[in-house]
Coordinates of C-alpha atoms in Angstrom, one line a residue:
Chain Z
X26 CA 164.4 75.4 117.3
X27 CA 162.5 71.8 116.1
X28 CA 162.8 70.9 112.1
X29 CA 160.4 68.3 110.9
X30 CA 160.2 67.1 107.1
X31 CA 159.5 65.3 105.5
X32 CA 158.6 62.3 107.8
X33 CA 157.3 59.2 107.9
X34 CA 157.6 55.6 109.8
X35 CA 156.4 52.7 108.5
X36 CA 155.4 49.2 110.4
X37 CA 155.3 46.5 108.0
X38 CA 153.2 48.2 105.6
X39 CA 150.9 50.4 107.9
X40 CA 152.4 53.7 107.8
X41 CA 152.1 54.7 110.9
X42 CA 153.3 58.6 110.3
X43 CA 153.1 59.4 106.7
X44 CA 154.6 62.6 105.3
X45 CA 154.7 65.3 108.2
X46 CA 156.7 68.5 108.2
X47 CA 156.2 71.3 110.8
X48 CA 158.6 73.3 112.6
X49 CA 158.6 74.3 115.8
X50 CA 159.9 78.3 116.7
X51 CA 162.1 78.9 119.9
X52 CA 160.0 79.7 122.7
X53 CA 156.4 77.7 121.3
X54 CA 154.6 75.6 122.8
X55 CA 153.0 73.6 119.9
X56 CA 150.3 70.8 121.1
X57 CA 150.1 67.9 119.1
X58 CA 146.4 66.8 118.9
X59 CA 144.9 63.6 117.6
X60 CA 142.9 60.9 118.2
X61 CA 143.7 57.7 119.7
X62 CA 146.5 56.5 117.0
X63 CA 146.6 58.8 115.7
X64 CA 150.7 58.9 115.6
X65 CA 151.8 61.4 117.6
X66 CA 153.5 58.7 120.1
X67 CA 155.5 58.0 117.2
X68 CA 156.3 61.3 116.2
X69 CA 157.6 62.1 119.6
X70 CA 159.5 59.0 120.0
X71 CA 160.9 60.4 116.1
X72 CA 162.0 63.6 117.9
X73 CA 163.2 61.8 120.5
X74 CA 166.0 59.4 119.3
X75 CA 164.1 56.3 120.6
X76 CA 162.5 55.4 116.7
X77 CA 164.4 56.1 113.7
X78 CA 162.3 56.7 110.8
X79 CA 161.7 55.4 107.7
X80 CA 162.2 58.8 105.8
X81 CA 162.9 62.3 106.3
X82 CA 164.8 64.0 109.0
X83 CA 164.1 65.1 112.2
X84 CA 166.7 68.5 113.6
X85 CA 167.1 69.8 116.9
X86 CA 168.8 73.1 117.2
X87 CA 170.2 72.4 114.0
X88 CA 171.3 68.7 114.4
X89 CA 170.4 65.9 112.8
X90 CA 168.7 63.3 115.5
X91 CA 169.8 60.5 113.3
X92 CA 173.5 61.8 112.8
X93 CA 174.2 63.1 116.0
X94 CA 172.1 61.8 118.4
X95 CA 173.8 62.4 121.5
X96 CA 173.6 66.5 120.7
X97 CA 169.2 65.8 120.0
X98 CA 168.7 64.0 123.8
X99 CA 170.8 66.6 125.7
X100 CA 168.4 68.9 124.2
X101 CA 165.8 67.8 124.8
X102 CA 163.3 66.4 128.1
X103 CA 161.1 63.9 127.2
X104 CA 158.3 62.3 129.2
X105 CA 155.9 59.3 127.8
X106 CA 153.1 58.4 127.9
X107 CA 153.5 56.6 131.0
X108 CA 156.4 58.0 132.6
X109 CA 159.8 55.4 133.1
X110 CA 160.1 55.5 136.5
X111 CA 161.9 52.7 138.4
X112 CA 159.6 51.4 140.7
X113 CA 162.2 50.2 143.4
X114 CA 163.5 54.0 143.8
X115 CA 163.5 56.7 145.7
X116 CA 162.5 60.0 144.5
X117 CA 166.1 61.4 145.5
X118 CA 167.8 58.5 144.1
X119 CA 165.3 58.4 140.7
X120 CA 166.9 62.1 140.6
X121 CA 170.1 61.2 141.3
X122 CA 170.0 58.6 138.6
X123 CA 168.9 61.4 135.6
X124 CA 170.7 63.2 137.0
X125 CA 173.6 61.2 135.9
X126 CA 172.1 60.2 133.3
X127 CA 171.8 63.2 131.4
X128 CA 176.3 63.9 132.3
X129 CA 174.5 67.2 133.6
X130 CA 177.1 69.8 134.3
X131 CA 174.7 71.8 136.8
X132 CA 174.9 72.5 140.7
X133 CA 172.9 68.6 141.8
X134 CA 172.1 69.6 145.0
X135 CA 170.7 72.7 144.4
X136 CA 169.4 71.7 140.6
X137 CA 167.4 69.3 142.0
X138 CA 166.0 71.0 144.2
X139 CA 164.9 73.3 141.9
X140 CA 163.2 70.3 140.1
X141 CA 161.5 69.1 142.9
X142 CA 159.8 72.0 143.9
X143 CA 159.1 73.5 140.3
X144 CA 156.8 70.1 140.1
X145 CA 155.4 70.6 143.1
X146 CA 157.5 66.3 145.2
X147 CA 159.3 68.4 146.9
X148 CA 157.0 66.4 150.5
X149 CA 157.4 62.8 148.5
X150 CA 161.3 63.3 148.3
X151 CA 162.4 60.5 150.1
X152 CA 159.8 58.4 149.4
X153 CA 159.8 55.3 147.5
X154 CA 158.2 56.2 143.4
X155 CA 156.0 52.5 143.8
X156 CA 154.4 53.9 146.6
X157 CA 153.1 57.0 145.5
X158 CA 150.2 57.7 143.3
X159 CA 149.5 58.1 139.9
X160 CA 149.5 62.3 140.3
X161 CA 152.9 62.4 141.9
X162 CA 154.4 59.4 139.7
X163 CA 153.1 62.1 136.7
X164 CA 154.7 64.3 138.5
X165 CA 158.4 62.6 139.2
X166 CA 157.9 61.4 135.4
X167 CA 158.0 65.2 134.9
X168 CA 160.6 66.3 137.0
X169 CA 163.0 64.1 135.1
X170 CA 161.7 65.3 131.9
X171 CA 163.3 68.7 133.6
X172 CA 166.0 67.8 135.1
X173 CA 169.6 69.0 132.8
X174 CA 167.4 72.1 132.3
X175 CA 166.5 70.7 128.3
X176 CA 165.8 73.5 125.6
X177 CA 163.2 71.7 124.1
X178 CA 160.4 69.9 125.9
X179 CA 158.4 66.7 124.4
X180 CA 155.4 65.2 126.9
X181 CA 153.1 62.6 125.3
X182 CA 150.1 62.8 127.1
X183 CA 151.5 65.0 130.5
X184 CA 147.9 65.3 132.3
X185 CA 146.5 61.4 131.6
X186 CA 145.3 60.2 134.3
X187 CA 145.0 62.3 136.7
X188 CA 142.0 64.5 138.9
X189 CA 140.7 67.4 137.5
X190 CA 142.7 69.9 140.1
X191 CA 146.5 67.8 139.4
X192 CA 144.9 68.5 135.4
X193 CA 145.1 72.4 136.2
X194 CA 147.9 72.2 138.6
X195 CA 150.2 70.2 136.2
X196 CA 148.8 72.2 133.0
X197 CA 149.7 75.3 135.2
X198 CA 153.1 73.8 135.3
X199 CA 153.4 73.4 131.7
X200 CA 152.7 77.1 130.9
X201 CA 155.0 78.0 133.9
X202 CA 157.8 75.8 131.9
X203 CA 156.7 77.3 128.3
X204 CA 157.9 80.9 128.9
X205 CA 161.5 80.2 128.2
X206 CA 161.1 77.0 126.6
X207 CA 160.6 75.0 123.5
X208 CA 157.4 72.3 123.9
X209 CA 155.6 69.9 122.1
X210 CA 152.1 68.3 124.0
X211 CA 150.0 66.3 123.0
X212 CA 147.2 65.2 123.5
X213 CA 143.6 64.0 122.8
X214 CA 142.5 66.9 125.6
X215 CA 140.7 69.5 123.7
X216 CA 140.7 72.1 126.5
X217 CA 144.0 71.9 127.9
X218 CA 145.8 72.4 124.4
X219 CA 143.5 75.5 123.8
X220 CA 143.9 76.3 127.0
X221 CA 148.2 75.9 127.0
X222 CA 148.9 76.1 124.1
X223 CA 149.9 79.0 120.9
X224 CA 150.1 77.3 118.2
X225 CA 148.0 73.1 117.8
X226 CA 149.0 71.0 114.7
X227 CA 146.2 68.4 114.4
X228 CA 147.4 65.3 112.7
X229 CA 145.3 62.1 111.6
X230 CA 146.3 58.7 110.7
X231 CA 149.4 59.8 110.2
X232 CA 148.5 62.3 108.1
X233 CA 148.7 65.9 109.1
X234 CA 145.5 67.9 108.4
X235 CA 145.6 71.5 110.0
X236 CA 147.8 73.5 111.3
X237 CA 147.8 76.8 113.0
X238 CA 146.7 78.9 116.1
X239 CA 143.6 78.1 117.2
X240 CA 141.8 82.0 115.9
X241 CA 143.9 80.8 112.6
X242 CA 142.4 77.1 112.0
X243 CA 139.4 78.4 112.9
X244 CA 139.2 81.0 109.9
X245 CA 140.3 78.4 108.6
X246 CA 138.1 76.1 108.7
X247 CA 135.6 78.8 107.2
X248 CA 132.9 78.7 109.7
X249 CA 133.2 82.9 110.5
X250 CA 131.5 83.2 107.7
X251 CA 127.8 82.2 109.1
X252 CA 126.1 83.9 111.4
X253 CA 123.4 82.9 113.7
X254 CA 120.3 85.8 113.5
X255 CA 116.5 85.6 115.6
X256 CA 114.3 88.4 114.0
X257 CA 110.2 88.9 115.2
X258 CA 108.4 88.5 112.6
X259 CA 106.5 85.6 110.6
X260 CA 109.0 83.2 109.0
X261 CA 108.6 83.5 105.7
X262 CA 108.4 87.4 105.4
X263 CA 112.0 87.4 106.9
X264 CA 113.2 85.0 105.4
X265 CA 112.3 86.9 102.0
X266 CA 113.9 89.9 103.3
X267 CA 117.1 88.1 104.2
X268 CA 118.0 86.8 100.7
X269 CA 117.5 90.3 99.0
X270 CA 120.7 91.3 101.5
X271 CA 123.4 91.1 98.5
X272 CA 126.0 88.6 99.8
X273 CA 123.9 86.2 101.2
X274 CA 124.6 82.9 100.1
X275 CA 122.6 79.8 101.9
X276 CA 120.0 80.7 104.6
X277 CA 118.7 77.9 106.7
X278 CA 115.9 77.9 109.1
X279 CA 116.2 77.0 112.8
X280 CA 112.8 77.4 114.0
X281 CA 110.9 79.9 116.5
X282 CA 113.0 79.4 119.6
X283 CA 111.5 82.3 121.5
X284 CA 108.2 83.3 120.9
X285 CA 107.0 85.2 117.7
X286 CA 110.9 85.5 116.2
X287 CA 112.6 82.7 114.2
X288 CA 116.4 82.1 113.3
X289 CA 118.0 82.0 110.7
X290 CA 121.7 80.5 110.0
X291 CA 123.1 83.0 106.9
X292 CA 125.6 81.7 105.3
X293 CA 127.5 84.6 103.5
X294 CA 130.0 84.8 100.8
X295 CA 133.7 84.3 101.8
X296 CA 135.3 88.0 103.6
X297 CA 131.6 90.0 102.9
X298 CA 130.2 91.8 106.2
X299 CA 126.8 92.1 105.8
X300 CA 125.4 92.9 109.2
X301 CA 124.7 96.7 108.7
X302 CA 122.4 95.4 105.5
X303 CA 120.8 93.1 107.1
X304 CA 120.3 95.4 109.8
X305 CA 118.8 98.3 107.9
X306 CA 116.5 95.6 105.9
X307 CA 114.9 94.6 108.9
X308 CA 114.0 98.5 109.7
X309 CA 113.5 99.2 106.8
X310 CA 110.7 96.2 106.6
X311 CA 109.3 96.3 110.5
X312 CA 111.6 93.5 111.3
X313 CA 113.7 93.5 114.4
X314 CA 117.0 91.7 115.0
X315 CA 117.0 90.5 118.5
X316 CA 120.2 88.7 118.1
X317 CA 122.5 88.1 116.4
X318 CA 126.3 86.2 116.2
X319 CA 128.5 84.8 114.6
X320 CA 129.8 81.4 114.7
X321 CA 133.2 81.0 115.5
X322 CA 134.4 77.5 115.3
X323 CA 135.8 76.2 118.4
X324 CA 138.6 74.1 119.3
X325 CA 136.3 71.1 119.3
X326 CA 134.6 71.9 116.1
X327 CA 138.1 71.8 114.7
X328 CA 139.2 68.9 115.4
X329 CA 136.2 67.4 114.4
X330 CA 136.3 68.5 111.5
X331 CA 139.7 68.3 110.6
X332 CA 139.4 64.1 111.8
X333 CA 135.9 63.8 110.6
X334 CA 136.0 65.5 107.4
X335 CA 137.2 64.1 104.2
X336 CA 140.4 67.0 103.9
X337 CA 143.1 65.5 102.1
X338 CA 146.3 66.9 101.9
X339 CA 146.8 70.2 100.2
X340 CA 142.7 70.6 99.8
X341 CA 142.2 74.6 100.8
X342 CA 140.2 74.4 103.8
X343 CA 138.1 78.1 102.4
X344 CA 136.7 76.0 99.9
X345 CA 135.6 73.4 101.9
X346 CA 131.6 73.1 101.6
X347 CA 130.8 73.2 105.3
X348 CA 129.5 70.6 107.9
X349 CA 129.0 71.4 110.3
X350 CA 125.9 72.9 111.5
X351 CA 124.8 74.7 114.6
X352 CA 121.5 72.1 114.8
X353 CA 119.2 71.3 118.6
X354 CA 116.8 69.8 120.3
X355 CA 114.8 71.1 117.4
X356 CA 116.3 69.6 114.7
X357 CA 113.0 68.0 113.1
X358 CA 111.2 72.2 112.6
X359 CA 115.0 73.1 110.9
X360 CA 114.2 73.0 107.2
X361 CA 117.5 72.4 105.5
X362 CA 119.5 71.4 108.4
X363 CA 122.6 69.6 107.0
X364 CA 125.1 67.0 107.2
X365 CA 125.6 64.2 109.3
X366 CA 128.2 65.3 111.4
X367 CA 126.1 68.2 113.2
X368 CA 124.5 65.4 115.6
X369 CA 128.2 64.9 116.8
X370 CA 128.4 68.5 117.9
X371 CA 125.0 69.6 118.7
X372 CA 125.2 70.8 121.9
X373 CA 127.6 73.2 121.1
X374 CA 126.3 75.6 119.2
X375 CA 123.5 74.7 122.0
X376 CA 125.5 75.8 124.8
X377 CA 126.5 79.3 123.0
X378 CA 123.2 80.2 121.6
X379 CA 122.0 80.2 125.5
X380 CA 124.4 82.7 126.1
X381 CA 123.8 84.1 124.0
X382 CA 120.3 84.7 124.9
X383 CA 121.3 85.4 128.6
Chain H
X23 CA 177.5 54.3 131.0
X24 CA 178.2 54.3 135.0
X25 CA 174.9 55.9 136.6
X26 CA 173.1 52.4 134.5
X27 CA 176.0 50.7 135.9
X28 CA 175.3 52.0 140.0
X29 CA 171.5 51.8 139.1
X30 CA 170.9 48.1 138.3
X31 CA 174.3 47.6 140.8
X32 CA 171.4 48.7 143.5
X33 CA 168.4 47.5 142.2
X34 CA 169.5 44.3 142.2
X35 CA 169.7 44.8 145.4
X36 CA 166.9 46.5 146.4
X37 CA 164.7 44.4 145.1
X38 CA 164.7 40.5 145.7
X39 CA 167.1 39.0 143.2
X40 CA 170.3 39.8 144.4
X41 CA 169.3 37.6 147.3
X42 CA 167.9 35.4 145.6
X43 CA 170.8 35.3 143.1
X44 CA 173.4 34.7 146.2
X45 CA 171.3 32.8 148.3
X46 CA 171.0 29.6 145.5
X47 CA 174.7 30.6 145.0
X48 CA 176.5 30.4 148.1
X49 CA 173.9 27.6 149.1
X50 CA 175.5 25.3 145.8
X51 CA 179.1 26.3 146.1
X52 CA 178.2 25.7 150.6
X53 CA 176.9 21.9 149.0
X54 CA 179.7 20.9 146.8
X55 CA 182.9 21.9 149.3
X56 CA 181.4 20.1 152.1
X57 CA 181.3 17.3 149.5
X58 CA 184.7 17.5 148.0
X59 CA 186.6 19.7 150.7
X60 CA 185.2 18.9 154.2
X61 CA 184.2 15.1 153.6
X62 CA 187.6 14.7 151.9
X63 CA 189.7 16.2 153.4
X64 CA 191.0 18.0 150.6
X65 CA 192.5 21.8 150.4
X66 CA 192.4 22.1 146.6
X67 CA 189.6 23.9 145.2
X68 CA 190.0 22.4 141.4
X69 CA 187.3 19.8 142.3
X70 CA 185.4 22.3 143.5
X71 CA 185.2 24.3 140.3
X72 CA 184.5 22.5 138.4
X73 CA 181.5 20.4 139.9
X74 CA 180.9 24.2 140.7
X75 CA 180.6 24.8 137.2
X76 CA 178.4 22.8 136.0
X77 CA 175.3 23.8 138.5
X78 CA 176.1 27.3 139.5
X79 CA 175.2 27.6 135.2
X80 CA 171.7 27.1 135.5
X81 CA 171.3 30.3 138.3
X82 CA 173.2 32.8 136.6
X83 CA 170.6 33.6 134.1
X84 CA 168.2 34.8 137.5
X85 CA 170.8 37.7 137.5
X86 CA 170.2 38.6 133.6
X87 CA 166.5 37.5 132.8
X88 CA 165.4 40.9 133.8
X89 CA 168.8 43.3 132.7
X90 CA 166.3 43.8 129.1
X91 CA 163.0 42.4 129.7
X92 CA 162.4 44.6 133.0
X93 CA 163.5 47.9 130.9
X94 CA 160.9 47.2 127.9
X95 CA 158.2 46.0 130.0
X96 CA 158.5 48.8 132.6
X97 CA 159.2 51.3 129.8
X98 CA 162.0 52.6 131.8
X99 CA 164.0 51.6 128.3
X100 CA 162.5 55.1 126.4
X101 CA 164.3 57.2 129.2
X102 CA 168.0 55.4 128.9
X103 CA 167.3 55.8 125.2
X104 CA 166.6 59.0 124.6
X105 CA 169.8 60.0 127.6
X106 CA 172.6 60.8 125.7
X107 CA 173.8 57.7 126.3
X108 CA 175.1 54.5 123.4
X109 CA 173.0 51.6 123.5
X110 CA 176.5 50.1 124.0
X111 CA 177.0 52.2 127.1
X112 CA 173.8 51.0 128.1
X113 CA 174.6 47.1 127.5
X114 CA 178.3 47.5 129.1
X115 CA 176.5 49.2 131.8
X116 CA 174.6 46.4 132.7
X117 CA 177.0 44.0 132.4
X118 CA 179.1 44.7 134.4
X119 CA 176.4 45.4 136.8
X120 CA 175.3 41.3 136.9
X121 CA 179.1 40.7 136.7
X122 CA 179.5 42.6 139.7
X123 CA 176.6 41.5 141.9
X124 CA 177.9 38.1 140.5
X125 CA 181.5 38.7 141.7
X126 CA 180.0 39.5 145.2
X127 CA 179.1 36.1 145.3
X128 CA 181.8 35.2 144.7
X129 CA 184.1 37.0 147.6
X130 CA 181.6 35.7 150.3
X131 CA 182.9 31.9 148.1
X132 CA 185.5 32.7 148.9
X133 CA 185.8 33.0 152.4
X134 CA 185.5 28.9 151.8
X135 CA 188.7 28.0 150.5
X136 CA 190.5 31.0 152.7
X137 CA 189.2 29.0 156.1
X138 CA 190.9 26.0 154.7
X139 CA 194.3 27.5 154.9
X140 CA 194.0 27.9 158.7
X141 CA 194.3 24.1 159.1
X142 CA 197.1 22.8 156.1
X143 CA 198.8 23.9 152.4
X144 CA 196.5 24.6 150.0
X145 CA 197.9 25.1 146.4
X146 CA 197.0 28.6 146.4
X147 CA 198.2 29.0 143.0
X148 CA 196.1 26.3 141.8
X149 CA 193.4 27.6 143.3
X150 CA 193.3 31.3 142.3
X151 CA 193.8 30.2 138.9
X152 CA 190.7 27.8 138.4
X153 CA 189.3 31.3 139.5
X154 CA 189.5 33.2 137.0
X155 CA 188.4 30.8 134.7
X156 CA 185.2 30.1 136.8
X157 CA 185.0 33.7 136.7
X158 CA 185.0 34.5 133.1
X159 CA 183.5 30.9 132.2
X160 CA 180.7 32.7 134.1
X161 CA 181.2 36.5 132.5
X162 CA 180.5 34.7 129.3
X163 CA 177.5 33.4 130.0
X164 CA 176.2 36.6 131.9
X165 CA 176.7 38.4 128.7
X166 CA 175.3 35.1 126.8
X167 CA 171.6 36.1 129.2
X168 CA 172.0 39.4 128.9
X169 CA 172.0 39.4 124.9
X170 CA 168.7 37.0 125.6
X171 CA 167.1 39.8 127.3
X172 CA 167.9 42.4 125.5
X173 CA 165.9 40.2 122.4
X174 CA 162.4 39.6 124.5
X175 CA 160.4 41.8 127.0
X176 CA 159.4 38.7 129.0
X177 CA 161.4 37.5 131.4
X178 CA 160.5 33.8 131.6
X179 CA 161.2 33.7 128.1
X180 CA 163.9 35.6 128.7
X181 CA 166.3 32.6 131.0
X182 CA 164.5 30.3 129.3
X183 CA 166.5 31.0 125.9
X184 CA 169.6 31.1 127.9
X185 CA 168.9 28.3 129.0
X186 CA 168.9 27.3 126.0
X187 CA 172.0 27.6 125.1
X188 CA 173.6 27.3 127.7
X189 CA 172.8 23.5 127.9
X190 CA 173.8 23.7 123.9
X191 CA 176.7 24.8 124.4
X192 CA 177.1 21.8 126.9
X193 CA 175.7 18.9 125.3
X194 CA 176.7 18.5 122.1
X195 CA 180.4 19.0 122.2
X196 CA 180.3 16.2 124.4
X197 CA 177.7 14.0 123.6
X198 CA 177.6 14.8 119.5
X199 CA 181.6 15.9 118.9
X200 CA 182.4 11.5 120.3
X201 CA 180.5 10.3 116.5
X202 CA 181.6 13.2 114.0
X203 CA 185.0 12.3 112.3
X204 CA 185.4 14.7 110.2
X205 CA 188.1 17.0 111.9
X206 CA 187.3 19.9 110.8
X207 CA 183.8 19.8 111.3
X208 CA 184.2 18.3 114.8
X209 CA 187.3 21.6 115.1
X210 CA 184.5 24.1 114.5
X211 CA 181.6 22.7 117.0
X212 CA 184.5 21.5 120.2
X213 CA 185.1 25.5 119.6
X214 CA 181.5 26.5 121.4
X215 CA 182.4 24.1 124.4
X216 CA 182.8 26.4 126.7
X217 CA 183.5 24.2 129.3
X218 CA 186.9 22.7 127.2
X219 CA 188.5 26.4 127.6
X220 CA 187.5 25.8 131.5
X221 CA 190.2 22.7 132.1
X222 CA 193.0 24.6 131.8
X223 CA 192.6 27.0 133.6
X224 CA 192.2 23.9 136.8
X225 CA 195.7 22.8 136.3
X226 CA 196.6 25.7 136.7
X227 CA 197.4 26.6 133.5
X228 CA 196.7 30.4 132.6
X229 CA 196.3 30.2 129.1
X230 CA 196.6 33.3 127.1
X231 CA 194.0 31.4 124.2
X232 CA 191.8 31.0 127.0
X233 CA 191.8 34.4 128.5
X234 CA 190.8 35.4 125.1
X235 CA 188.1 33.2 124.8
X236 CA 186.3 33.8 127.5
X237 CA 186.9 37.6 127.1
X238 CA 185.6 37.6 123.4
X239 CA 183.0 35.8 124.2
X240 CA 182.0 38.4 126.7
X241 CA 182.5 41.7 123.9
X242 CA 181.1 39.9 121.1
X243 CA 177.4 39.3 123.1
X244 CA 177.9 42.9 124.7
X245 CA 178.3 44.0 121.8
X246 CA 175.1 41.7 119.7
X247 CA 172.9 43.4 122.7
X248 CA 174.3 46.7 121.6
X249 CA 173.0 46.1 118.3
X250 CA 170.0 44.3 119.4
X251 CA 168.7 47.4 121.3
X252 CA 169.9 50.1 118.5
X253 CA 168.4 48.0 116.1
X254 CA 164.9 47.4 117.6
X255 CA 164.3 51.8 116.8
X256 CA 164.4 50.6 113.2
X257 CA 161.6 48.0 113.7

């Protein structure tokens, strides 16, 4: 549905978007992730035809945005970062204006009514937009994007500035909309993206740093070959036994989390499952595994890793040395505690661990 | 295009701008009308328009300064330029909307000469000709004002730069021209004098050359506005 090829946008010498290529299939909800200033908005502005690219092409439904701008614009509903509202109009006037502007052919009152009820703005339909609260303004902006039933929706940080309740409501609206439309949604709020999107693209400094669905990303980021294990017995004995298990690459000690037990992070060779071997080895040596879990990356981890990690373009994520180590408040006792990135993330593995214990 | 025209036209009357413009426009018109027509008991509108035109040009930027500058500030330009409307279409729609607001003022103002016709013979044809010239002249100024507005995000800069251009087109021909002896140069400089062509209309001549002069002025600046906003995409 949307095809972006080698897109580059330069502002002077600075490259806001640097050679990005991706595709969005029909009916897909794509999360467009990146820190502030990564080039998300610029990319979206180029797709919608508001800006032009320095190099590269954008095609929507086979139409090039430079050559047939109106064909592309007809198919896209765009909610920019700041909703483009005329404060002196009422919601009714505004939506009618949009209807005329986009030259919509659908039945006017029926269609506008549908749009208004979809984003729940019927109760403010006759009020001036300038007097509405931020949440309602955002919804009117979303309604604007929906007028004309475009096949593609491009939403730039649609939930920014809303209160938690409104965020959930807007998210649900977007999810509903995504059932029969192609949606690109940008955000720097990660739970939002993981809640709504089927596929994620992460950009940083104008470059594409990762793409895939959350599970895929988690896997290719290489963390899932790490296990956290809690073993009863003495520390040195447990470590010695662990080292003898075939397939183990690296062991990090996390210290005593529970009386008379020790926690380790066991890193295995790729595509090796050592859980059974570990169980048997421990049983043979009279030690018990009282907790075992694989450390999957959360979206936060993936994001931080993609953005902070020195992943260059085209590098394989599989070979990347993992720099994320689950550490906790007892980090001082962990002997091989690695990585400078870890401190930023220490809360998350910590929380997961508590869940594991319960 | 029509949607933009309609919205802009309406917005002048839902905000203060339209009323501010009409008030200033009509007060100046009334003052000159009283000074020239009532106090001299003169039925023709030619001297009225000749005087009025030198003052009205300071009122017109009130209408044009917000045209694009406000859109850029409110980010509503993102809406216009991601809609299936061409840049030229946006420019034409906006120009027509200010011109229409201006014509509302003119329509009210026409009550003045109309009221005179009850009290004696008035040179209707001559007055109408002056009126057509006046409308075209102001149209050209509005097109310039719109163009300046498309260049900047600030309404103040848009208004002041419009004044600067308007004053230049008046000052240079009137004061500089008399000091130039080269006929070609004076011809070129003279051609930017918007006011010269207006004088034909005031003596009751609907000169084709002058009509085309003003019309082309409008077309060129509306077109330039379209180019400017189109070009911004590439910056």
